[in-house]
mmCIF file of C-alpha atoms and ligand atoms in Angstrom:
data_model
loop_
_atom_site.group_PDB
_atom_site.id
_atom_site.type_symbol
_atom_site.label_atom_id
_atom_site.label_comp_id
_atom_site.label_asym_id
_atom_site.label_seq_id
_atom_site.Cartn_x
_atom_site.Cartn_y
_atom_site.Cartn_z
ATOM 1 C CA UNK A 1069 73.181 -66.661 -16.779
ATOM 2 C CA UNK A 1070 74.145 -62.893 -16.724
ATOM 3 C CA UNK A 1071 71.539 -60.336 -15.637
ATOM 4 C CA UNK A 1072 72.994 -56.889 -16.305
ATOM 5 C CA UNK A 1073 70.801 -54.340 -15.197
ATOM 6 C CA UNK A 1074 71.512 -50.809 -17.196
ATOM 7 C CA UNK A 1075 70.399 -48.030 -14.644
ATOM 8 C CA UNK A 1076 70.555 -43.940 -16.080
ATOM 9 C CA UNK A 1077 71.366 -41.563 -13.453
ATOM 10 C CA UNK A 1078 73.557 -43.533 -10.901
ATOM 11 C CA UNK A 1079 75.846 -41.176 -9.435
ATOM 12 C CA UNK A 1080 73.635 -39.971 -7.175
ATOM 13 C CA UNK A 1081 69.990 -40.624 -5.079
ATOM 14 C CA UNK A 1082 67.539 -43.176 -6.645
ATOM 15 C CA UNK A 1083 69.774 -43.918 -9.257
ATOM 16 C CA UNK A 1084 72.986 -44.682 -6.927
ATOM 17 C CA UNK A 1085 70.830 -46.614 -4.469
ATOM 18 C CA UNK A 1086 69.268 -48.985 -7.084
ATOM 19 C CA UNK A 1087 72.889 -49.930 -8.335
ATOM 20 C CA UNK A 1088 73.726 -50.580 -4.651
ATOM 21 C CA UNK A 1089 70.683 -52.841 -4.294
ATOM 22 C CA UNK A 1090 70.646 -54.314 -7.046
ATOM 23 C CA UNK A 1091 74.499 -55.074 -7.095
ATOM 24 C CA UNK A 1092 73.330 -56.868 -3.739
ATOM 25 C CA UNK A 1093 71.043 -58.926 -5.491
ATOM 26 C CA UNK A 1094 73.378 -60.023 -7.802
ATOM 27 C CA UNK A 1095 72.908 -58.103 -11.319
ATOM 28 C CA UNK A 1096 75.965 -57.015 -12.964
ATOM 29 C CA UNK A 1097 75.777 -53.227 -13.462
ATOM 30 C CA UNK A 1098 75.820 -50.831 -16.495
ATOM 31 C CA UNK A 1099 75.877 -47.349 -15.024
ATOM 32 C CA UNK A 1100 75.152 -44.205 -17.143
ATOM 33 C CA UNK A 1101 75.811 -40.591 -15.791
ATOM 34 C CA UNK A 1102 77.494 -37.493 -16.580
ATOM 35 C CA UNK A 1103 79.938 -37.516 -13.788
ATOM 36 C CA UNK A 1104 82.307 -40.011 -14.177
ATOM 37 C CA UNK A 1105 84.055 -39.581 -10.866
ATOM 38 C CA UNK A 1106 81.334 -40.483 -9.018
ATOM 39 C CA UNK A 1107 80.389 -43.469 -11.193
ATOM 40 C CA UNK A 1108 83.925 -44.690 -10.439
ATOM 41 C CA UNK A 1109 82.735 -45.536 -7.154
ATOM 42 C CA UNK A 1110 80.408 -47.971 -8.364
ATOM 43 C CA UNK A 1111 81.260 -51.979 -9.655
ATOM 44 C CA UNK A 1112 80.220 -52.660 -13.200
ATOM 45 C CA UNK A 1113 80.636 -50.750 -16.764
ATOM 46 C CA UNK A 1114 80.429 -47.235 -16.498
ATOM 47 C CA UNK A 1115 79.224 -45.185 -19.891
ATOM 48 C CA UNK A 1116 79.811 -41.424 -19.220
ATOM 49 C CA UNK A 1117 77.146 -40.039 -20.972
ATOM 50 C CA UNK A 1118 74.465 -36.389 -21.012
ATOM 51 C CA UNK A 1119 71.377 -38.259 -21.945
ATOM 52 C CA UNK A 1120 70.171 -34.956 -22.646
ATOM 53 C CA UNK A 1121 72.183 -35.012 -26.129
ATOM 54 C CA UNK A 1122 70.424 -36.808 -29.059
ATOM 55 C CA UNK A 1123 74.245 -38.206 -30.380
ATOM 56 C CA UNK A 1124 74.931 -39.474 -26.684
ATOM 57 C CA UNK A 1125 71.588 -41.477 -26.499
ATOM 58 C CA UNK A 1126 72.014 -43.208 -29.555
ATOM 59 C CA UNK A 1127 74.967 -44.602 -28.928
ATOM 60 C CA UNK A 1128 74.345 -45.872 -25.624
ATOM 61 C CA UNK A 1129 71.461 -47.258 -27.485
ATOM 62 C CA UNK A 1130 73.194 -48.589 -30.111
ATOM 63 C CA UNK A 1131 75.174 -50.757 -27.628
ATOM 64 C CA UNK A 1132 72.294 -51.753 -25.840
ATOM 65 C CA UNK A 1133 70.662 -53.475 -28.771
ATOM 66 C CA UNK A 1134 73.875 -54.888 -29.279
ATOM 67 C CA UNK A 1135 73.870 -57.489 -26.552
ATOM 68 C CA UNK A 1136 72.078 -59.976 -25.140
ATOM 69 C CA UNK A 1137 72.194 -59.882 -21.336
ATOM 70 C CA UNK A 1138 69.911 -56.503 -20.308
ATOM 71 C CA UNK A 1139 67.990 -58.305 -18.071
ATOM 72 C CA UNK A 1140 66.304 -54.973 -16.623
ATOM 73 C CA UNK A 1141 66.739 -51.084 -17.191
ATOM 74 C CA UNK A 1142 65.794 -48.269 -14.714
ATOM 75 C CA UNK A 1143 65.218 -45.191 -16.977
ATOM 76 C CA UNK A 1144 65.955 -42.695 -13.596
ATOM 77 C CA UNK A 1145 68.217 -39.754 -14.959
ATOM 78 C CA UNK A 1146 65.970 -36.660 -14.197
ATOM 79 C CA UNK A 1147 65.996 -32.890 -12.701
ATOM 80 C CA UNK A 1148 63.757 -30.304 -11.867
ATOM 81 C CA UNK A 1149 63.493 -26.774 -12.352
ATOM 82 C CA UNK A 1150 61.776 -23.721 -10.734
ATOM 83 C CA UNK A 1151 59.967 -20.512 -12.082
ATOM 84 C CA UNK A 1152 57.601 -19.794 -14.437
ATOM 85 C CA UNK A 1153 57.523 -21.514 -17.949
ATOM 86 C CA UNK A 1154 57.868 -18.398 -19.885
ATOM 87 C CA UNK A 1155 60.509 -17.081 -17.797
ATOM 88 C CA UNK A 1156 62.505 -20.217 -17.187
ATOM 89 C CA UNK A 1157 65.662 -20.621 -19.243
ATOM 90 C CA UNK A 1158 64.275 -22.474 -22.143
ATOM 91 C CA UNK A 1159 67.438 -24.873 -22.554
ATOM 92 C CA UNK A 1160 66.399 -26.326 -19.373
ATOM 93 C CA UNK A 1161 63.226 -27.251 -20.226
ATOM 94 C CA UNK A 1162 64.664 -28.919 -23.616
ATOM 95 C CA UNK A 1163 66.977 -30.773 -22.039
ATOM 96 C CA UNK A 1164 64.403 -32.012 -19.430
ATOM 97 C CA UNK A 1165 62.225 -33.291 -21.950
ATOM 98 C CA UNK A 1166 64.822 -35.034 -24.047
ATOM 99 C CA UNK A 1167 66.151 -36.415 -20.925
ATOM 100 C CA UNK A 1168 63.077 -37.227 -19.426
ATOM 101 C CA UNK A 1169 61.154 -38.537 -22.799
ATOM 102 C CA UNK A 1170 63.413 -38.904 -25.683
ATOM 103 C CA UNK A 1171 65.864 -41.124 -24.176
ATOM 104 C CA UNK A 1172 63.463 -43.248 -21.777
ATOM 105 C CA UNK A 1173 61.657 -43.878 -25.541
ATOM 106 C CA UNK A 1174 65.296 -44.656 -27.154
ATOM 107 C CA UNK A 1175 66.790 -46.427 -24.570
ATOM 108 C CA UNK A 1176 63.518 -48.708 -23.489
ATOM 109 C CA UNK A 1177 63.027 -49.131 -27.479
ATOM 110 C CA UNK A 1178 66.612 -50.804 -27.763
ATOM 111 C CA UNK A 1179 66.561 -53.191 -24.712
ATOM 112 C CA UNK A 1180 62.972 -54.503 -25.155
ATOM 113 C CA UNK A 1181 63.563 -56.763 -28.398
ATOM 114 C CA UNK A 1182 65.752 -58.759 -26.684
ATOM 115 C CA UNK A 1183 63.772 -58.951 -23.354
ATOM 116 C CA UNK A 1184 61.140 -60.361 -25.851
ATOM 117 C CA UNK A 1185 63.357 -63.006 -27.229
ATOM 118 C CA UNK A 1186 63.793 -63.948 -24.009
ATOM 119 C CA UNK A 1187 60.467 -63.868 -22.747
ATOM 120 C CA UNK A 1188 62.074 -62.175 -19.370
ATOM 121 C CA UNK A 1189 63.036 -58.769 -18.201
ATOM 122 C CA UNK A 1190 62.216 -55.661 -16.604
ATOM 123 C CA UNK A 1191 61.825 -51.834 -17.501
ATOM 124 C CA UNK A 1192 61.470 -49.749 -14.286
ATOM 125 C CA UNK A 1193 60.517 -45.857 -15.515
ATOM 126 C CA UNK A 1194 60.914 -43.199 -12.716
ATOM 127 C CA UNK A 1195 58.351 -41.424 -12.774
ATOM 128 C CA UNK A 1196 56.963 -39.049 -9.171
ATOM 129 C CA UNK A 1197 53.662 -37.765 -7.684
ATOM 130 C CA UNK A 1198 53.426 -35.228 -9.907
ATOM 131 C CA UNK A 1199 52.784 -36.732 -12.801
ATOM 132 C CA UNK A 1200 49.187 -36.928 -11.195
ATOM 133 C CA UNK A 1201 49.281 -33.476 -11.017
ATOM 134 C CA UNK A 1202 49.879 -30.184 -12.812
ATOM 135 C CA UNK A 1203 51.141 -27.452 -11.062
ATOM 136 C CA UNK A 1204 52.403 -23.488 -11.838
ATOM 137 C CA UNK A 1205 56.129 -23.226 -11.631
ATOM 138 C CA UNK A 1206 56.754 -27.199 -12.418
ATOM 139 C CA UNK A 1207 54.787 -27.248 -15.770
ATOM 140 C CA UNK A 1208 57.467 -29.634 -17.895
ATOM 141 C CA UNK A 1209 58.023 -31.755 -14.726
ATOM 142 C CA UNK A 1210 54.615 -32.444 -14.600
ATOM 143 C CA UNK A 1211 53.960 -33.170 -18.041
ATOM 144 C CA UNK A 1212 57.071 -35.238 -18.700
ATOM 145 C CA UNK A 1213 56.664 -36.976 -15.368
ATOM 146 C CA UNK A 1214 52.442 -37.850 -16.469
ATOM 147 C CA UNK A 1215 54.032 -38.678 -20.073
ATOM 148 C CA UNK A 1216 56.057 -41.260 -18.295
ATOM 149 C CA UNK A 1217 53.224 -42.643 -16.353
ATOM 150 C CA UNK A 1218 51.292 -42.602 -19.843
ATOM 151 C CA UNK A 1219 53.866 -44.424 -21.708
ATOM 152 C CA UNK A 1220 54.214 -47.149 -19.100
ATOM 153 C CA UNK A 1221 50.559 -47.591 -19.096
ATOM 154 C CA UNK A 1222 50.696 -47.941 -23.065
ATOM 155 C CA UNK A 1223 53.370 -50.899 -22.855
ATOM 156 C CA UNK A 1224 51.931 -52.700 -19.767
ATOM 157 C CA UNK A 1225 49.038 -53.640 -22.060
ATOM 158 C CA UNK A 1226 51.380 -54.723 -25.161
ATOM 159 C CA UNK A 1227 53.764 -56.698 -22.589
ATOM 160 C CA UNK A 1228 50.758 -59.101 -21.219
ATOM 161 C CA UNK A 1229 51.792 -62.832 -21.430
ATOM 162 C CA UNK A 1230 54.999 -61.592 -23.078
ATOM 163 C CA UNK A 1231 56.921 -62.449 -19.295
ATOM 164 C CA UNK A 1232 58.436 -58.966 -19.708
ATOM 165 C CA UNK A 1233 57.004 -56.036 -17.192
ATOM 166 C CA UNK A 1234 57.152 -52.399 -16.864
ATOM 167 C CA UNK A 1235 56.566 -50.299 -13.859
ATOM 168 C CA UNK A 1236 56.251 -46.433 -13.469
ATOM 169 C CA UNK A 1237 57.520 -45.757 -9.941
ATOM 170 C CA UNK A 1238 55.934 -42.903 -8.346
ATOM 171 C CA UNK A 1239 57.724 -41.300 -5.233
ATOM 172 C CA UNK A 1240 56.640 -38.336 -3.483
ATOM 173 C CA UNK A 1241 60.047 -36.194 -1.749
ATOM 174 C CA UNK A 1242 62.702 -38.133 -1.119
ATOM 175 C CA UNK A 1243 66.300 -37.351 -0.151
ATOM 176 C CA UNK A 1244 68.301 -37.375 -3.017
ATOM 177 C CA UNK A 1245 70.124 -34.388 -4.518
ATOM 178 C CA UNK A 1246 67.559 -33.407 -6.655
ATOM 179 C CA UNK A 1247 66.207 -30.383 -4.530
ATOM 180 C CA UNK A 1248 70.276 -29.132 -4.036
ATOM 181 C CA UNK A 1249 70.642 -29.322 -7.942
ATOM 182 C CA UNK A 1250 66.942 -27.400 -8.306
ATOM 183 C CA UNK A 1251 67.983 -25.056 -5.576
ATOM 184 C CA UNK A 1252 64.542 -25.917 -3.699
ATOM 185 C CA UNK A 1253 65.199 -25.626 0.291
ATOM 186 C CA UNK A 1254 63.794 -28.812 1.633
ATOM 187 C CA UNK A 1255 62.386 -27.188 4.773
ATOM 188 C CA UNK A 1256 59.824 -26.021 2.855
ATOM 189 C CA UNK A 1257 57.971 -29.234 3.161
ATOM 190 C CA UNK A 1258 57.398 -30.775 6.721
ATOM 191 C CA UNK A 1259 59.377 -33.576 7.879
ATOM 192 C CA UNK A 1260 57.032 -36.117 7.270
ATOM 193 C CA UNK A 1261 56.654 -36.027 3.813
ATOM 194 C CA UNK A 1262 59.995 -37.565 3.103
ATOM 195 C CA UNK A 1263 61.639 -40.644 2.459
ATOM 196 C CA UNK A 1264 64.595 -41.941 1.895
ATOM 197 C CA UNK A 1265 65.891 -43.356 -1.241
ATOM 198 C CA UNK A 1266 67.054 -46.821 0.446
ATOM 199 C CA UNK A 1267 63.008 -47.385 0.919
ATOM 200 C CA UNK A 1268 61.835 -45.829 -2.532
ATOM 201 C CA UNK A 1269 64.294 -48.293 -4.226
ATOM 202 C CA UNK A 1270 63.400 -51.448 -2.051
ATOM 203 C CA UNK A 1271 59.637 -50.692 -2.340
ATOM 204 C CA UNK A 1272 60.305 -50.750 -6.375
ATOM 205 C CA UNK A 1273 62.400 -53.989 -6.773
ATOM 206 C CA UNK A 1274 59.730 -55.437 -3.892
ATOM 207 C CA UNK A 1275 57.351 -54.921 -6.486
ATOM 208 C CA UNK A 1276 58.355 -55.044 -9.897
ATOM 209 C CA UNK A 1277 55.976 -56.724 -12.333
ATOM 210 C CA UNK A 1278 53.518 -54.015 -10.988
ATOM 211 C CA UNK A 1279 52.814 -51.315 -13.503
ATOM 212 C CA UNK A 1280 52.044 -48.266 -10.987
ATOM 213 C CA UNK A 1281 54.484 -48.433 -7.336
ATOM 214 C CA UNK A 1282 53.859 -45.503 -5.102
ATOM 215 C CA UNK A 1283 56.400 -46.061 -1.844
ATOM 216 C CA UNK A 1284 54.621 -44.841 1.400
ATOM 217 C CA UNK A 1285 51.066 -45.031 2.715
ATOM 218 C CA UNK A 1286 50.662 -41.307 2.535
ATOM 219 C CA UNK A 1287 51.159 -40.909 -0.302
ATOM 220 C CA UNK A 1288 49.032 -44.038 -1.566
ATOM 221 C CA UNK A 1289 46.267 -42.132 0.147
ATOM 222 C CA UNK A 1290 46.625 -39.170 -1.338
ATOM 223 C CA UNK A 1291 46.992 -40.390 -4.611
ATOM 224 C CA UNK A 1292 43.555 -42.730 -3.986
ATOM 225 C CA UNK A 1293 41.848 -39.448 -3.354
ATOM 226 C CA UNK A 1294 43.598 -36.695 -5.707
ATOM 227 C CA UNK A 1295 43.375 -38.744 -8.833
ATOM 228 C CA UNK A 1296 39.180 -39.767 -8.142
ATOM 229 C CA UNK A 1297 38.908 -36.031 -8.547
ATOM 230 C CA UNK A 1298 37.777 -34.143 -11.610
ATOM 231 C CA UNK A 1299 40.093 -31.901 -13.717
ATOM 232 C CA UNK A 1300 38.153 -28.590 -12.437
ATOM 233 C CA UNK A 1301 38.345 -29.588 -9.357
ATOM 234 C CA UNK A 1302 42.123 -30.188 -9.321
ATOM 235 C CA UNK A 1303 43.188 -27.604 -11.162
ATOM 236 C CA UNK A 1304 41.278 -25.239 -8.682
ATOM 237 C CA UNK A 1305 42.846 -26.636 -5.683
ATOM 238 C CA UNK A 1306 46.121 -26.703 -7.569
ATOM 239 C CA UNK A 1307 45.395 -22.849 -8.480
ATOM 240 C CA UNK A 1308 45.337 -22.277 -4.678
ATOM 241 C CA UNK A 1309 48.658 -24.051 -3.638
ATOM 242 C CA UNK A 1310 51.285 -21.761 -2.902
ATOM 243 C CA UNK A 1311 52.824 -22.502 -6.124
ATOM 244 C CA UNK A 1312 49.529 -21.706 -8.019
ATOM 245 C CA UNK A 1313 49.857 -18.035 -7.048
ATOM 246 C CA UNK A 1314 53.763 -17.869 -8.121
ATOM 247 C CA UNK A 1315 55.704 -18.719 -5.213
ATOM 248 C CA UNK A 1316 58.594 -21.424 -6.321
ATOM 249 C CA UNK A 1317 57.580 -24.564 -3.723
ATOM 250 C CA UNK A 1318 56.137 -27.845 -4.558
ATOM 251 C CA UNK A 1319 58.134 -29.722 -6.942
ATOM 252 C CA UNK A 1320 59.611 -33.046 -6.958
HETATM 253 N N1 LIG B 1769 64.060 -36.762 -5.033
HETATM 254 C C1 LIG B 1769 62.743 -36.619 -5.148
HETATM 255 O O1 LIG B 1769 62.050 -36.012 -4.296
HETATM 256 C C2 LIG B 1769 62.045 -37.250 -6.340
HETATM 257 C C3 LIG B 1769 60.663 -37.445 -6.256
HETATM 258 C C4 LIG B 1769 59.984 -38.019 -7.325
HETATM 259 C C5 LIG B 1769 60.703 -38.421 -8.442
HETATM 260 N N2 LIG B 1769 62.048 -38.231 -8.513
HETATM 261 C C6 LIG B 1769 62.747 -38.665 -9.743
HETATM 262 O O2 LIG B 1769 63.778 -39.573 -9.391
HETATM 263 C C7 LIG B 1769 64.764 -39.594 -10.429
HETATM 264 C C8 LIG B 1769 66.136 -39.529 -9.809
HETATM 265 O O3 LIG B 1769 66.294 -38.294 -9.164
HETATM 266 P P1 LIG B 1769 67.009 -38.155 -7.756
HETATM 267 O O4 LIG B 1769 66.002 -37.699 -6.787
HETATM 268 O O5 LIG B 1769 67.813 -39.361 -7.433
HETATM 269 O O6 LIG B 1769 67.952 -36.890 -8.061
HETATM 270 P P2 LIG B 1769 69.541 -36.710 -8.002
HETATM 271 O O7 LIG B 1769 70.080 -37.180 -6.707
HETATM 272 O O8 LIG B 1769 69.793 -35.295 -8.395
HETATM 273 O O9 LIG B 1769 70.059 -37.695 -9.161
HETATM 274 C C9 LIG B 1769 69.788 -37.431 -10.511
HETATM 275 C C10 LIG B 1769 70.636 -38.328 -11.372
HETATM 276 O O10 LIG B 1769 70.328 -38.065 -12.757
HETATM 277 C C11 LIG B 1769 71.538 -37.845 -13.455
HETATM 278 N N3 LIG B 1769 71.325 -36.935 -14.566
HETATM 279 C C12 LIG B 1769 70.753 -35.702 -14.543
HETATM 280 N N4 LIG B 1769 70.787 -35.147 -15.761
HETATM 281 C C13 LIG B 1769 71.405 -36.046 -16.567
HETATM 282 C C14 LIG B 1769 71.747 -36.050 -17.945
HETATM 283 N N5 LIG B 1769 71.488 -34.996 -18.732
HETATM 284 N N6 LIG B 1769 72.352 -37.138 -18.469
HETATM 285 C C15 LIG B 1769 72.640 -38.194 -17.678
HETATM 286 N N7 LIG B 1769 72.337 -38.259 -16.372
HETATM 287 C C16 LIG B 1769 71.736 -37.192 -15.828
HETATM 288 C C17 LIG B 1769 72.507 -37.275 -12.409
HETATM 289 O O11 LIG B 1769 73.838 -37.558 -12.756
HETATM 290 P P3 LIG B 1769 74.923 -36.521 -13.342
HETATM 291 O O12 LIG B 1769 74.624 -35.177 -12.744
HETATM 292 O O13 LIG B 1769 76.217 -37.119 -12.894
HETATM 293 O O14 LIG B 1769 74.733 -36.596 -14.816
HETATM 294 C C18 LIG B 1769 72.115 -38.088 -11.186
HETATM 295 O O15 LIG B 1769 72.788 -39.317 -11.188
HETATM 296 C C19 LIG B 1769 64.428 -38.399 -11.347
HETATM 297 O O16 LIG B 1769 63.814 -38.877 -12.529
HETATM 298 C C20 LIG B 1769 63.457 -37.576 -10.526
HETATM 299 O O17 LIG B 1769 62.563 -36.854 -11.353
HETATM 300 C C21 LIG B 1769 62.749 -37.664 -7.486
#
């Protein structure tokens, strides 16, 4: 039996590394990007596609329903941007929303009827930290990143019994190109808070059928603690993080 697993955003970090590992585990790969000359490097169907574009979605969508072999999807495209919310380029935050929300709903809509048929199948969502948190300067990463978590929440409890998971994967900074392509200097953070993709990606597939994955005990910890607190609290300690008084820092 074919198992074709459709992964958005492999031409680079997470998104690259799960289509290496999973291509080692024997899936077939669809990979969906906007650079095609770096999807050329990978084995597998290739759709060149901005996920960010309504038109785009749908008809990667469109073909999804079509078949019957999606055997797991990793909705990973993503980006991050810096500044202020009302100073921000307001394009950018669109397109991070669309791309972030719109076409994890589209695409996860089209390949779940079939996983049902089946009774077997996967839907990874990746997800970060942050949507835990809320933070100045980050303020549509958080909330699309805590919509994601939300949303996977909402269909772990329709997908009981039906053999057909869903996991929000949570990683804290990892090295990827996301902080190049946000223009964030990485040695802003200390050493130790970062992984590398190879062990995000491996801590995921280790674990799928679990609805919430956090890779690293550090940041399990963290989380344990952060989300026990109460909304005044956090938003007072988040008001007193660099990036709460304006300088451009946390975000992944
Ligand atoms: N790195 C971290 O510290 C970190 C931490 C927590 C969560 N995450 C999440 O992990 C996911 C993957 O990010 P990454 O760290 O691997 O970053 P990355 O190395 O920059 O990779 C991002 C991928 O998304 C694709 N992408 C971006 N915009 C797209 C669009 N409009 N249409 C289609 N594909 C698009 C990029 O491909 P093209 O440019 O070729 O289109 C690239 O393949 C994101 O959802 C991110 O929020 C990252």
């Amino acid at each position: 039996m074919r198992r074709v697993a459709v992964i958005t955003g492999a031409s680079a970090g997470l998104g690259a590394e799960f289509a290496r590992q999973l291509r080692a585990e024997g899936y077939e790969l669809l990979v969906v990007a906007r650079r095609a000359e770096r999807l050329a490097a990978i084995e597998g169907e290739r759709w060149v596609a901005d996920l960010s574009g309504e038109a785009e979605v749908e008809r990667l969508a469109a073909h999804l329903a079509s078949r019957d072999d999606i055997a797991l999807l990793v909705n990973n495209a993503g980006f991050g941007t810096q500044g202020f919310f009302a100073e921000t380029a307001l394009e950018a935050q669109m397109a991070m929303h669309r791309l972030h929300v719109l076409a994890t709903v589209r695409l996860t809509r089209a390949v779940l009827p079939q996983m049902l048929r089946r009774r077997a199948g996967a839907i990874v969502n990746v997800s970060s930290v942050a949507g835990f948190g809320r933070s100045a300067n980050n303020v549509s990463y958080c909330a699309t990143k805590a919509w994601t978590n939300a949303f996977s929440e909402g269909l772990w409890l329709e997908l009981q019994g039906t053999g057909v998971s869903v996991q929000a994967l949570c990683p804290g900074f990892t090295y990827t190109e996301f902080h190049d392509v946000m223009g964030s200097d990485r040695a802003k953070h200390p050493r130790w808070m970062w992984m590398d993709a190879a062990f995000v990606v491996e801590e995921s597939l280790r674990n799928l059928g679990r609805l919430y994955v956090v890779p690293g005990w550090k940041y399990k910890v963290f989380l344990a603690i952060w989300t026990k607190l109460p909304a005044w609290l956090r938003l007072r300690l988040e008001r007193r993080s660099p990036n709460g008084k304006g300088a451009p820092g946390v975000i992944n």
